[in-house]
PDB file of C-alpha atoms in Angstrom:
ATOM      1  CA  UNK C  16     -14.023   8.743  14.037  1.00 47.00           C
ATOM      2  CA  UNK C  17     -11.783   5.708  13.400  1.00 51.00           C
ATOM      3  CA  UNK C  18     -11.467   6.525   9.698  1.00 53.00           C
ATOM      4  CA  UNK C  19     -10.629  10.147  10.486  1.00 56.00           C
ATOM      5  CA  UNK C  20      -7.939   9.002  12.937  1.00 57.00           C
ATOM      6  CA  UNK C  21      -6.295   6.926  10.200  1.00 60.00           C
ATOM      7  CA  UNK C  22      -6.234   9.858   7.812  1.00 58.00           C
ATOM      8  CA  UNK C  23      -4.812  12.137  10.498  1.00 61.00           C
ATOM      9  CA  UNK C  24      -2.041   9.602  11.093  1.00 62.00           C
ATOM     10  CA  UNK C  25      -2.540   8.735  14.776  1.00 70.00           C
ATOM     11  CA  UNK C  26      -4.718   6.197  16.599  1.00 84.00           C
ATOM     12  CA  UNK C  27      -4.551   3.515  19.292  1.00 90.00           C
ATOM     13  CA  UNK C  28      -4.552  -0.081  18.116  1.00 94.00           C
ATOM     14  CA  UNK C  29      -2.204  -2.675  16.632  1.00 96.00           C
ATOM     15  CA  UNK C  30      -1.345  -0.952  13.332  1.00 92.00           C
ATOM     16  CA  UNK C  31      -2.695  -2.971  10.432  1.00 92.00           C
ATOM     17  CA  UNK C  32      -5.244  -2.701   7.649  1.00 88.00           C
ATOM     18  CA  UNK C  33      -7.795  -5.512   7.391  1.00 92.00           C
ATOM     19  CA  UNK C  34     -10.386  -6.497   4.810  1.00 87.00           C
ATOM     20  CA  UNK C  35     -12.602  -9.336   3.623  1.00 87.00           C
ATOM     21  CA  UNK C  36     -11.660 -11.558   0.698  1.00 84.00           C
ATOM     22  CA  UNK C  37     -13.582 -14.716  -0.254  1.00 83.00           C
ATOM     23  CA  UNK C  38     -15.812 -14.150   2.795  1.00 86.00           C
ATOM     24  CA  UNK C  39     -12.820 -14.353   5.140  1.00 92.00           C
ATOM     25  CA  UNK C  40     -11.432 -11.549   7.289  1.00 94.00           C
ATOM     26  CA  UNK C  41      -7.736 -11.140   6.618  1.00 94.00           C
ATOM     27  CA  UNK C  42      -4.740  -8.875   7.050  1.00 94.00           C
ATOM     28  CA  UNK C  43      -4.172  -6.564   4.090  1.00 90.00           C
ATOM     29  CA  UNK C  44      -0.988  -5.085   5.499  1.00 88.00           C
ATOM     30  CA  UNK C  45       0.707  -4.456   8.839  1.00 91.00           C
ATOM     31  CA  UNK C  46       2.145  -0.962   9.022  1.00 86.00           C
ATOM     32  CA  UNK C  47       5.918  -0.819   9.515  1.00 84.00           C
ATOM     33  CA  UNK C  48       7.201  -0.676  13.072  1.00 88.00           C
ATOM     34  CA  UNK C  49       3.793  -1.324  14.632  1.00 93.00           C
ATOM     35  CA  UNK C  50       2.740  -3.999  17.169  1.00 97.00           C
ATOM     36  CA  UNK C  51       1.108  -5.974  14.343  1.00 96.00           C
ATOM     37  CA  UNK C  52       4.351  -6.180  12.381  1.00 94.00           C
ATOM     38  CA  UNK C  53       6.403  -6.928  15.486  1.00 95.00           C
ATOM     39  CA  UNK C  54       4.007  -9.768  16.373  1.00 96.00           C
ATOM     40  CA  UNK C  55       4.764 -11.392  13.015  1.00 94.00           C
ATOM     41  CA  UNK C  56       1.458 -10.691  11.269  1.00 95.00           C
ATOM     42  CA  UNK C  57       1.812 -10.606   7.495  1.00 92.00           C
ATOM     43  CA  UNK C  58      -0.241  -9.669   4.467  1.00 89.00           C
ATOM     44  CA  UNK C  59      -2.676 -12.476   3.638  1.00 89.00           C
ATOM     45  CA  UNK C  60      -2.932 -13.891   7.167  1.00 94.00           C
ATOM     46  CA  UNK C  61      -6.531 -14.947   7.824  1.00 95.00           C
ATOM     47  CA  UNK C  62      -8.215 -13.842  11.051  1.00 97.00           C
ATOM     48  CA  UNK C  63     -10.596 -16.503  12.362  1.00 96.00           C
ATOM     49  CA  UNK C  64     -11.314 -15.020  15.791  1.00 97.00           C
ATOM     50  CA  UNK C  65     -10.776 -11.844  17.810  1.00 98.00           C
ATOM     51  CA  UNK C  66     -10.571 -12.429  21.568  1.00 98.00           C
ATOM     52  CA  UNK C  67     -12.320 -15.748  20.999  1.00 97.00           C
ATOM     53  CA  UNK C  68     -15.175 -14.291  18.935  1.00 97.00           C
ATOM     54  CA  UNK C  69     -15.621 -15.978  15.534  1.00 96.00           C
ATOM     55  CA  UNK C  70     -15.163 -13.536  12.638  1.00 96.00           C
ATOM     56  CA  UNK C  71     -17.240 -15.467  10.079  1.00 91.00           C
ATOM     57  CA  UNK C  72     -20.239 -13.121  10.269  1.00 88.00           C
ATOM     58  CA  UNK C  73     -18.247 -10.099  11.458  1.00 91.00           C
ATOM     59  CA  UNK C  74     -18.077  -6.931   9.365  1.00 88.00           C
ATOM     60  CA  UNK C  75     -14.789  -5.130   8.808  1.00 87.00           C
ATOM     61  CA  UNK C  76     -16.052  -2.197  10.872  1.00 85.00           C
ATOM     62  CA  UNK C  77     -16.965  -4.466  13.804  1.00 92.00           C
ATOM     63  CA  UNK C  78     -13.592  -6.204  13.583  1.00 94.00           C
ATOM     64  CA  UNK C  79     -11.768  -2.860  13.627  1.00 92.00           C
ATOM     65  CA  UNK C  80     -13.692  -1.772  16.726  1.00 92.00           C
ATOM     66  CA  UNK C  81     -12.733  -5.022  18.480  1.00 96.00           C
ATOM     67  CA  UNK C  82      -9.057  -4.813  17.499  1.00 96.00           C
ATOM     68  CA  UNK C  83      -8.699  -1.125  18.352  1.00 94.00           C
ATOM     69  CA  UNK C  84      -8.378  -0.258  22.016  1.00 94.00           C
ATOM     70  CA  UNK C  85      -6.497   1.535  24.728  1.00 95.00           C
ATOM     71  CA  UNK C  86      -2.731   1.582  24.607  1.00 96.00           C
ATOM     72  CA  UNK C  87      -1.182  -1.150  26.757  1.00 97.00           C
ATOM     73  CA  UNK C  88      -4.125  -3.550  26.513  1.00 98.00           C
ATOM     74  CA  UNK C  89      -3.909  -6.861  24.665  1.00 98.00           C
ATOM     75  CA  UNK C  90      -5.995  -8.331  21.856  1.00 98.00           C
ATOM     76  CA  UNK C  91      -5.780 -12.016  20.944  1.00 98.00           C
ATOM     77  CA  UNK C  92      -6.109 -12.837  17.245  1.00 98.00           C
ATOM     78  CA  UNK C  93      -6.637 -16.393  16.029  1.00 97.00           C
ATOM     79  CA  UNK C  94      -4.629 -16.487  12.816  1.00 96.00           C
ATOM     80  CA  UNK C  95      -3.860 -18.864   9.964  1.00 94.00           C
ATOM     81  CA  UNK C  96      -1.396 -18.219   7.171  1.00 88.00           C
ATOM     82  CA  UNK C  97      -2.488 -21.063   4.882  1.00 78.00           C
ATOM     83  CA  UNK C  98      -6.019 -22.034   5.858  1.00 70.00           C
ATOM     84  CA  UNK C  99      -7.270 -23.962   8.882  1.00 69.00           C
ATOM     85  CA  UNK C 100      -4.257 -26.258   9.278  1.00 72.00           C
ATOM     86  CA  UNK C 101      -2.070 -23.932  11.330  1.00 84.00           C
ATOM     87  CA  UNK C 102      -4.455 -21.955  13.527  1.00 92.00           C
ATOM     88  CA  UNK C 103      -2.574 -20.115  16.230  1.00 94.00           C
ATOM     89  CA  UNK C 104      -3.310 -17.412  18.765  1.00 97.00           C
ATOM     90  CA  UNK C 105      -1.279 -14.226  18.504  1.00 98.00           C
ATOM     91  CA  UNK C 106      -1.357 -11.804  21.437  1.00 98.00           C
ATOM     92  CA  UNK C 107      -0.779  -8.219  20.324  1.00 98.00           C
ATOM     93  CA  UNK C 108      -0.322  -5.348  22.777  1.00 98.00           C
ATOM     94  CA  UNK C 109      -2.028  -2.203  21.539  1.00 97.00           C
ATOM     95  CA  UNK C 110      -0.080   1.022  21.269  1.00 97.00           C
ATOM     96  CA  UNK C 111      -0.411   4.545  19.913  1.00 94.00           C
ATOM     97  CA  UNK C 112       0.109   4.205  16.175  1.00 88.00           C
ATOM     98  CA  UNK C 113       1.650   7.204  14.470  1.00 84.00           C
ATOM     99  CA  UNK C 114       1.885   6.861  10.734  1.00 76.00           C
ATOM    100  CA  UNK C 115       4.676   8.967   9.252  1.00 83.00           C
ATOM    101  CA  UNK C 116       3.324   8.622   5.752  1.00 91.00           C
ATOM    102  CA  UNK C 117       6.519   9.508   3.839  1.00 96.00           C
ATOM    103  CA  UNK C 118      10.105   8.841   4.914  1.00 95.00           C
ATOM    104  CA  UNK C 119      13.229   8.960   2.782  1.00 97.00           C
ATOM    105  CA  UNK C 120      16.972   8.767   2.563  1.00 97.00           C
ATOM    106  CA  UNK C 121      19.489   9.330  -0.209  1.00 97.00           C
ATOM    107  CA  UNK C 122      22.331   6.831  -0.265  1.00 97.00           C
ATOM    108  CA  UNK C 123      24.976   6.283  -2.946  1.00 97.00           C
ATOM    109  CA  UNK C 124      23.130   8.694  -5.220  1.00 97.00           C
ATOM    110  CA  UNK C 125      19.820   6.788  -5.075  1.00 98.00           C
ATOM    111  CA  UNK C 126      16.772   8.180  -3.276  1.00 98.00           C
ATOM    112  CA  UNK C 127      14.754   5.635  -1.303  1.00 98.00           C
ATOM    113  CA  UNK C 128      11.278   6.905  -0.478  1.00 98.00           C
ATOM    114  CA  UNK C 129       8.928   4.870   1.678  1.00 97.00           C
ATOM    115  CA  UNK C 130       5.226   5.780   1.476  1.00 97.00           C
ATOM    116  CA  UNK C 131       3.436   3.904   4.266  1.00 91.00           C
ATOM    117  CA  UNK C 132      -0.051   5.360   3.836  1.00 90.00           C
ATOM    118  CA  UNK C 133      -1.731   8.078   1.791  1.00 93.00           C
ATOM    119  CA  UNK C 134      -3.115  10.556   4.318  1.00 90.00           C
ATOM    120  CA  UNK C 135      -3.468  14.304   4.695  1.00 88.00           C
ATOM    121  CA  UNK C 136       0.249  14.779   5.353  1.00 90.00           C
ATOM    122  CA  UNK C 137       1.457  12.787   2.351  1.00 94.00           C
ATOM    123  CA  UNK C 138       1.485  15.620  -0.185  1.00 94.00           C
ATOM    124  CA  UNK C 139       3.619  17.986   1.888  1.00 94.00           C
ATOM    125  CA  UNK C 140       6.064  15.266   2.916  1.00 95.00           C
ATOM    126  CA  UNK C 141       6.278  14.036  -0.678  1.00 97.00           C
ATOM    127  CA  UNK C 142       7.143  17.524  -1.919  1.00 96.00           C
ATOM    128  CA  UNK C 143       9.886  17.768   0.713  1.00 97.00           C
ATOM    129  CA  UNK C 144      11.339  14.456  -0.448  1.00 97.00           C
ATOM    130  CA  UNK C 145      11.290  15.530  -4.106  1.00 97.00           C
ATOM    131  CA  UNK C 146      13.003  18.813  -3.325  1.00 96.00           C
ATOM    132  CA  UNK C 147      15.774  17.041  -1.428  1.00 97.00           C
ATOM    133  CA  UNK C 148      16.366  14.419  -4.119  1.00 95.00           C
ATOM    134  CA  UNK C 149      16.439  17.018  -6.904  1.00 94.00           C
ATOM    135  CA  UNK C 150      18.777  19.279  -4.944  1.00 96.00           C
ATOM    136  CA  UNK C 151      21.117  16.365  -4.248  1.00 96.00           C
ATOM    137  CA  UNK C 152      21.202  15.323  -7.908  1.00 96.00           C
ATOM    138  CA  UNK C 153      19.955  11.790  -7.251  1.00 97.00           C
ATOM    139  CA  UNK C 154      20.600   9.429 -10.173  1.00 98.00           C
ATOM    140  CA  UNK C 155      17.634   7.185  -9.416  1.00 98.00           C
ATOM    141  CA  UNK C 156      14.628   6.647  -7.172  1.00 99.00           C
ATOM    142  CA  UNK C 157      13.131   3.651  -5.377  1.00 99.00           C
ATOM    143  CA  UNK C 158       9.547   4.187  -4.191  1.00 99.00           C
ATOM    144  CA  UNK C 159       8.619   1.590  -1.580  1.00 98.00           C
ATOM    145  CA  UNK C 160       4.857   0.942  -1.537  1.00 98.00           C
ATOM    146  CA  UNK C 161       5.092  -2.476   0.114  1.00 96.00           C
ATOM    147  CA  UNK C 162       2.426  -3.012   2.773  1.00 90.00           C
ATOM    148  CA  UNK C 163       0.887   0.362   1.937  1.00 92.00           C
ATOM    149  CA  UNK C 164      -2.862  -0.303   2.348  1.00 89.00           C
ATOM    150  CA  UNK C 165      -3.986   2.872   0.572  1.00 90.00           C
ATOM    151  CA  UNK C 166      -5.705   5.953   1.944  1.00 88.00           C
ATOM    152  CA  UNK C 167      -6.709   9.201   0.274  1.00 91.00           C
ATOM    153  CA  UNK C 168      -7.229   9.158  -3.491  1.00 91.00           C
ATOM    154  CA  UNK C 169      -6.189  12.804  -3.906  1.00 93.00           C
ATOM    155  CA  UNK C 170      -2.861  12.123  -2.192  1.00 94.00           C
ATOM    156  CA  UNK C 171      -2.152   9.191  -4.512  1.00 96.00           C
ATOM    157  CA  UNK C 172      -2.955  11.295  -7.583  1.00 96.00           C
ATOM    158  CA  UNK C 173      -0.665  14.065  -6.331  1.00 95.00           C
ATOM    159  CA  UNK C 174       2.203  11.608  -5.875  1.00 97.00           C
ATOM    160  CA  UNK C 175       1.740  10.061  -9.328  1.00 97.00           C
ATOM    161  CA  UNK C 176       1.434  13.506 -10.905  1.00 95.00           C
ATOM    162  CA  UNK C 177       5.147  14.101 -10.424  1.00 96.00           C
ATOM    163  CA  UNK C 178       5.729  11.537 -13.192  1.00 97.00           C
ATOM    164  CA  UNK C 179       2.476  11.543 -15.140  1.00 94.00           C
ATOM    165  CA  UNK C 180       1.923  15.319 -15.504  1.00 86.00           C
ATOM    166  CA  UNK C 181      -1.530  16.169 -16.898  1.00 88.00           C
ATOM    167  CA  UNK C 182      -2.396  12.710 -18.180  1.00 94.00           C
ATOM    168  CA  UNK C 183      -4.948  10.490 -16.398  1.00 97.00           C
ATOM    169  CA  UNK C 184      -3.581   8.761 -13.308  1.00 97.00           C
ATOM    170  CA  UNK C 185      -6.640   6.597 -12.749  1.00 97.00           C
ATOM    171  CA  UNK C 186     -10.087   6.048 -14.226  1.00 97.00           C
ATOM    172  CA  UNK C 187     -13.119   5.987 -11.938  1.00 93.00           C
ATOM    173  CA  UNK C 188     -15.959   3.824 -13.224  1.00 93.00           C
ATOM    174  CA  UNK C 189     -19.247   4.876 -11.674  1.00 90.00           C
ATOM    175  CA  UNK C 190     -22.347   3.010 -12.838  1.00 83.00           C
ATOM    176  CA  UNK C 191     -20.645   2.142 -16.114  1.00 86.00           C
ATOM    177  CA  UNK C 192     -19.426   5.673 -16.844  1.00 93.00           C
ATOM    178  CA  UNK C 193     -15.646   6.191 -16.959  1.00 95.00           C
ATOM    179  CA  UNK C 194     -14.184   9.382 -15.515  1.00 95.00           C
ATOM    180  CA  UNK C 195     -10.423   9.928 -16.019  1.00 97.00           C
ATOM    181  CA  UNK C 196      -8.703  11.660 -13.098  1.00 96.00           C
ATOM    182  CA  UNK C 197      -5.517  13.528 -13.949  1.00 94.00           C
ATOM    183  CA  UNK C 198      -2.528  14.619 -11.941  1.00 85.00           C
ATOM    184  CA  UNK C 199      -1.521  18.237 -11.540  1.00 82.00           C
ATOM    185  CA  UNK C 200       2.173  17.740 -10.822  1.00 78.00           C
ATOM    186  CA  UNK C 201       5.000  19.133 -12.900  1.00 84.00           C
ATOM    187  CA  UNK C 202       6.345  15.727 -13.959  1.00 92.00           C
ATOM    188  CA  UNK C 203       9.666  16.560 -12.302  1.00 95.00           C
ATOM    189  CA  UNK C 204      10.459  12.852 -11.948  1.00 97.00           C
ATOM    190  CA  UNK C 205       9.532  11.740 -15.466  1.00 95.00           C
ATOM    191  CA  UNK C 206      13.169  11.411 -16.568  1.00 96.00           C
ATOM    192  CA  UNK C 207      14.515   9.987 -13.302  1.00 97.00           C
ATOM    193  CA  UNK C 208      15.081   6.183 -13.410  1.00 98.00           C
ATOM    194  CA  UNK C 209      12.456   4.859 -11.002  1.00 99.00           C
ATOM    195  CA  UNK C 210      11.656   1.497  -9.444  1.00 99.00           C
ATOM    196  CA  UNK C 211       8.452   0.931  -7.464  1.00 99.00           C
ATOM    197  CA  UNK C 212       8.395  -1.878  -4.887  1.00 99.00           C
ATOM    198  CA  UNK C 213       5.054  -3.632  -4.270  1.00 98.00           C
ATOM    199  CA  UNK C 214       3.758  -6.769  -2.589  1.00 95.00           C
ATOM    200  CA  UNK C 215       0.509  -8.415  -1.539  1.00 93.00           C
ATOM    201  CA  UNK C 216       0.034  -5.741   1.105  1.00 90.00           C
ATOM    202  CA  UNK C 217       0.055  -2.919  -1.460  1.00 95.00           C
ATOM    203  CA  UNK C 218      -3.592  -2.018  -1.915  1.00 93.00           C
ATOM    204  CA  UNK C 219      -6.031   0.605  -3.064  1.00 92.00           C
ATOM    205  CA  UNK C 220      -4.340   4.014  -3.539  1.00 95.00           C
ATOM    206  CA  UNK C 221      -0.871   2.445  -3.702  1.00 96.00           C
ATOM    207  CA  UNK C 222      -2.086   0.269  -6.590  1.00 98.00           C
ATOM    208  CA  UNK C 223      -3.267   3.407  -8.386  1.00 97.00           C
ATOM    209  CA  UNK C 224       0.237   4.874  -8.269  1.00 98.00           C
ATOM    210  CA  UNK C 225       1.908   1.621  -9.318  1.00 99.00           C
ATOM    211  CA  UNK C 226      -0.651   1.014 -12.073  1.00 98.00           C
ATOM    212  CA  UNK C 227      -0.236   4.476 -13.595  1.00 98.00           C
ATOM    213  CA  UNK C 228       3.565   4.320 -13.642  1.00 98.00           C
ATOM    214  CA  UNK C 229       3.425   0.818 -15.118  1.00 98.00           C
ATOM    215  CA  UNK C 230       0.944   1.758 -17.862  1.00 98.00           C
ATOM    216  CA  UNK C 231       2.970   4.803 -18.920  1.00 98.00           C
ATOM    217  CA  UNK C 232       6.264   2.900 -18.690  1.00 98.00           C
ATOM    218  CA  UNK C 233       7.589   5.489 -16.245  1.00 98.00           C
ATOM    219  CA  UNK C 234       8.900   3.002 -13.687  1.00 98.00           C
ATOM    220  CA  UNK C 235       9.856  -0.636 -13.287  1.00 98.00           C
ATOM    221  CA  UNK C 236       7.511  -2.419 -10.877  1.00 99.00           C
ATOM    222  CA  UNK C 237       9.382  -4.936  -8.706  1.00 98.00           C
ATOM    223  CA  UNK C 238       8.161  -7.427  -6.117  1.00 98.00           C
ATOM    224  CA  UNK C 239       4.933  -9.407  -5.899  1.00 97.00           C
ATOM    225  CA  UNK C 240       1.385  -8.997  -7.241  1.00 97.00           C
ATOM    226  CA  UNK C 241      -0.549  -6.402  -5.259  1.00 97.00           C
ATOM    227  CA  UNK C 242      -3.677  -7.022  -3.185  1.00 93.00           C
ATOM    228  CA  UNK C 243      -6.324  -6.022  -5.728  1.00 94.00           C
ATOM    229  CA  UNK C 244      -8.513  -3.550  -3.836  1.00 91.00           C
ATOM    230  CA  UNK C 245      -9.928  -1.558  -6.705  1.00 90.00           C
ATOM    231  CA  UNK C 246     -12.840   0.143  -5.014  1.00 77.00           C
ATOM    232  CA  UNK C 247     -13.402   3.864  -4.546  1.00 66.00           C
ATOM    233  CA  UNK C 248     -14.279   4.929  -1.021  1.00 63.00           C
ATOM    234  CA  UNK C 249     -15.506   8.306   0.093  1.00 68.00           C
ATOM    235  CA  UNK C 250     -16.522   9.642   3.457  1.00 63.00           C
ATOM    236  CA  UNK C 251     -18.865  12.383   4.575  1.00 70.00           C
ATOM    237  CA  UNK C 252     -18.845  14.028   7.972  1.00 73.00           C
ATOM    238  CA  UNK C 253     -22.242  14.119   9.649  1.00 77.00           C
ATOM    239  CA  UNK C 254     -23.647  16.821  11.903  1.00 80.00           C
ATOM    240  CA  UNK C 255     -22.900  14.777  15.042  1.00 81.00           C
ATOM    241  CA  UNK C 256     -19.192  14.619  14.164  1.00 74.00           C
ATOM    242  CA  UNK C 257     -19.240  11.029  12.925  1.00 72.00           C
ATOM    243  CA  UNK C 258     -18.381  10.036   9.357  1.00 70.00           C
ATOM    244  CA  UNK C 259     -19.989   7.682   6.876  1.00 72.00           C
ATOM    245  CA  UNK C 260     -17.533   5.693   4.739  1.00 68.00           C
ATOM    246  CA  UNK C 261     -19.001   4.573   1.406  1.00 73.00           C
ATOM    247  CA  UNK C 262     -17.828   2.449  -1.520  1.00 72.00           C
ATOM    248  CA  UNK C 263     -19.012   4.308  -4.592  1.00 81.00           C
ATOM    249  CA  UNK C 264     -17.083   3.154  -7.675  1.00 86.00           C
ATOM    250  CA  UNK C 265     -14.314   1.025  -9.218  1.00 91.00           C
ATOM    251  CA  UNK C 266     -10.757   1.945 -10.127  1.00 93.00           C
ATOM    252  CA  UNK C 267      -9.117   1.222 -13.474  1.00 97.00           C
ATOM    253  CA  UNK C 268      -5.545   1.932 -14.551  1.00 98.00           C
ATOM    254  CA  UNK C 269      -5.024   4.517 -17.350  1.00 98.00           C
ATOM    255  CA  UNK C 270      -5.040   1.675 -19.906  1.00 97.00           C
ATOM    256  CA  UNK C 271      -8.434   0.524 -18.630  1.00 97.00           C
ATOM    257  CA  UNK C 272      -7.223  -2.492 -16.656  1.00 96.00           C
ATOM    258  CA  UNK C 273      -9.255  -3.376 -13.581  1.00 94.00           C
ATOM    259  CA  UNK C 274      -7.403  -3.431 -10.264  1.00 95.00           C
ATOM    260  CA  UNK C 275     -10.122  -5.108  -8.211  1.00 92.00           C
ATOM    261  CA  UNK C 276      -9.392  -8.729  -7.284  1.00 90.00           C
ATOM    262  CA  UNK C 277      -6.546  -8.931  -9.844  1.00 94.00           C
ATOM    263  CA  UNK C 278      -4.035  -6.397  -8.550  1.00 96.00           C
ATOM    264  CA  UNK C 279      -0.957  -5.051 -10.331  1.00 98.00           C
ATOM    265  CA  UNK C 280       1.589  -7.600 -11.545  1.00 98.00           C
ATOM    266  CA  UNK C 281       5.242  -6.635 -11.171  1.00 98.00           C
ATOM    267  CA  UNK C 282       7.437  -6.246 -14.234  1.00 97.00           C
ATOM    268  CA  UNK C 283      10.162  -8.055 -12.297  1.00 97.00           C
ATOM    269  CA  UNK C 284       8.917 -10.720  -9.881  1.00 97.00           C
ATOM    270  CA  UNK C 285      11.021 -11.029  -6.729  1.00 97.00           C
ATOM    271  CA  UNK C 286       9.814 -12.876  -3.644  1.00 96.00           C
ATOM    272  CA  UNK C 287      10.488 -11.807  -0.062  1.00 92.00           C
ATOM    273  CA  UNK C 288      10.382 -14.900   2.146  1.00 88.00           C
ATOM    274  CA  UNK C 289       9.971 -15.228   5.897  1.00 79.00           C
ATOM    275  CA  UNK C 290      13.523 -16.575   5.939  1.00 88.00           C
ATOM    276  CA  UNK C 291      14.730 -13.385   4.218  1.00 88.00           C
ATOM    277  CA  UNK C 292      12.953 -11.327   6.868  1.00 78.00           C
ATOM    278  CA  UNK C 293      14.431 -13.332   9.740  1.00 77.00           C
ATOM    279  CA  UNK C 294      17.926 -12.978   8.265  1.00 86.00           C
ATOM    280  CA  UNK C 295      17.616  -9.231   7.717  1.00 87.00           C
ATOM    281  CA  UNK C 296      17.679  -9.585   3.927  1.00 93.00           C
ATOM    282  CA  UNK C 297      15.641  -7.605   1.394  1.00 96.00           C
ATOM    283  CA  UNK C 298      15.973  -9.177  -2.065  1.00 97.00           C
ATOM    284  CA  UNK C 299      13.336  -6.838  -3.500  1.00 98.00           C
ATOM    285  CA  UNK C 300      15.213  -3.698  -2.498  1.00 98.00           C
ATOM    286  CA  UNK C 301      18.451  -5.309  -3.682  1.00 98.00           C
ATOM    287  CA  UNK C 302      16.870  -5.924  -7.102  1.00 98.00           C
ATOM    288  CA  UNK C 303      15.603  -2.332  -7.269  1.00 98.00           C
ATOM    289  CA  UNK C 304      19.049  -0.891  -6.578  1.00 98.00           C
ATOM    290  CA  UNK C 305      20.638  -3.226  -9.125  1.00 98.00           C
ATOM    291  CA  UNK C 306      18.113  -2.172 -11.784  1.00 98.00           C
ATOM    292  CA  UNK C 307      18.918   1.506 -11.247  1.00 98.00           C
ATOM    293  CA  UNK C 308      22.658   0.791 -11.265  1.00 97.00           C
ATOM    294  CA  UNK C 309      22.316  -1.288 -14.445  1.00 96.00           C
ATOM    295  CA  UNK C 310      23.640  -4.492 -12.877  1.00 96.00           C
ATOM    296  CA  UNK C 311      20.432  -6.549 -12.595  1.00 95.00           C
ATOM    297  CA  UNK C 312      20.301  -9.832 -14.522  1.00 92.00           C
ATOM    298  CA  UNK C 313      16.999  -9.686 -16.417  1.00 85.00           C
ATOM    299  CA  UNK C 314      16.318 -13.377 -16.917  1.00 76.00           C
ATOM    300  CA  UNK C 315      13.030 -14.323 -18.647  1.00 68.00           C
ATOM    301  CA  UNK C 316      11.590 -16.076 -15.593  1.00 60.00           C
ATOM    302  CA  UNK C 317      11.703 -12.861 -13.528  1.00 54.00           C
ATOM    303  CA  UNK C 318       9.794 -10.675 -15.968  1.00 60.00           C
ATOM    304  CA  UNK C 319       6.122 -10.144 -16.750  1.00 56.00           C
ATOM    305  CA  UNK C 320       4.682  -8.482 -19.817  1.00 47.00           C
ATOM    306  CA  UNK C 321       3.917  -4.787 -19.268  1.00 42.00           C
ATOM    307  CA  UNK C 322       0.317  -3.933 -18.553  1.00 36.00           C
ATOM    308  CA  UNK C 323      -1.764  -3.374 -21.663  1.00 28.00           C
ATOM    309  CA  UNK C 324      -5.288  -2.403 -22.484  1.00 25.00           C
TER     310      UNK C 324
END
């Protein structure tokens, strides 16, 4: 039921994706505008307790059930950003979380599209955004996948297909057998200068999109290395209305590079500090706009080698 609520885009909770890395429960990404983001939770924050209950032996599913709850109630998370040295309690008031998966604006001839989550509405909203940017004659596109924790694989493939066309978007490796999965889009964006913004909260399906565009040299990836959640999850609805969520395979980029645990490195590394956030600055978006406008200073220390097989 919880997984279905996420895919439908509405649930009651604090609005963040969590996972386990190195045996520690942690925040993958807070969704924009949610109680989790407003409380100051950030990608990579470690969760040591939920309402006083130690998370050491807690599964992700159990943690989600404890964090979710009725709108207006409070959950207390014991958080550390850098280990055990700065443990602090963060009280977060639950709310109804509505995930508008795709939002966009066109400003100064550049389309800025924010994809917050890949759910059942993403494809239709994405097509609306494309139609508007093509009609307006946009000269460039910034796709913001920061703090996008993933979602539906099919939605990610549909999004990438508007650049990649019929080529593989991602490779699924199941028990050692590789299965390329191709997009069905019309590659309407293949010639449009594109920058994709990513950070440590970009995971799973968002890494598939970034990885494909990076491998095919169809976009410049800007920001910070992504989370590295390269697993394939599927769910099946049971007769009682519940669903079983299963991890069944591994994701590779079109060039055969593993996403799991390593993530996608940006072509242009730009940090976004807490100080930037507090001052209302966005150096990553600034860099993206400068790249499209041809005014960015490509110094060697900001660039990484393109992904290769």
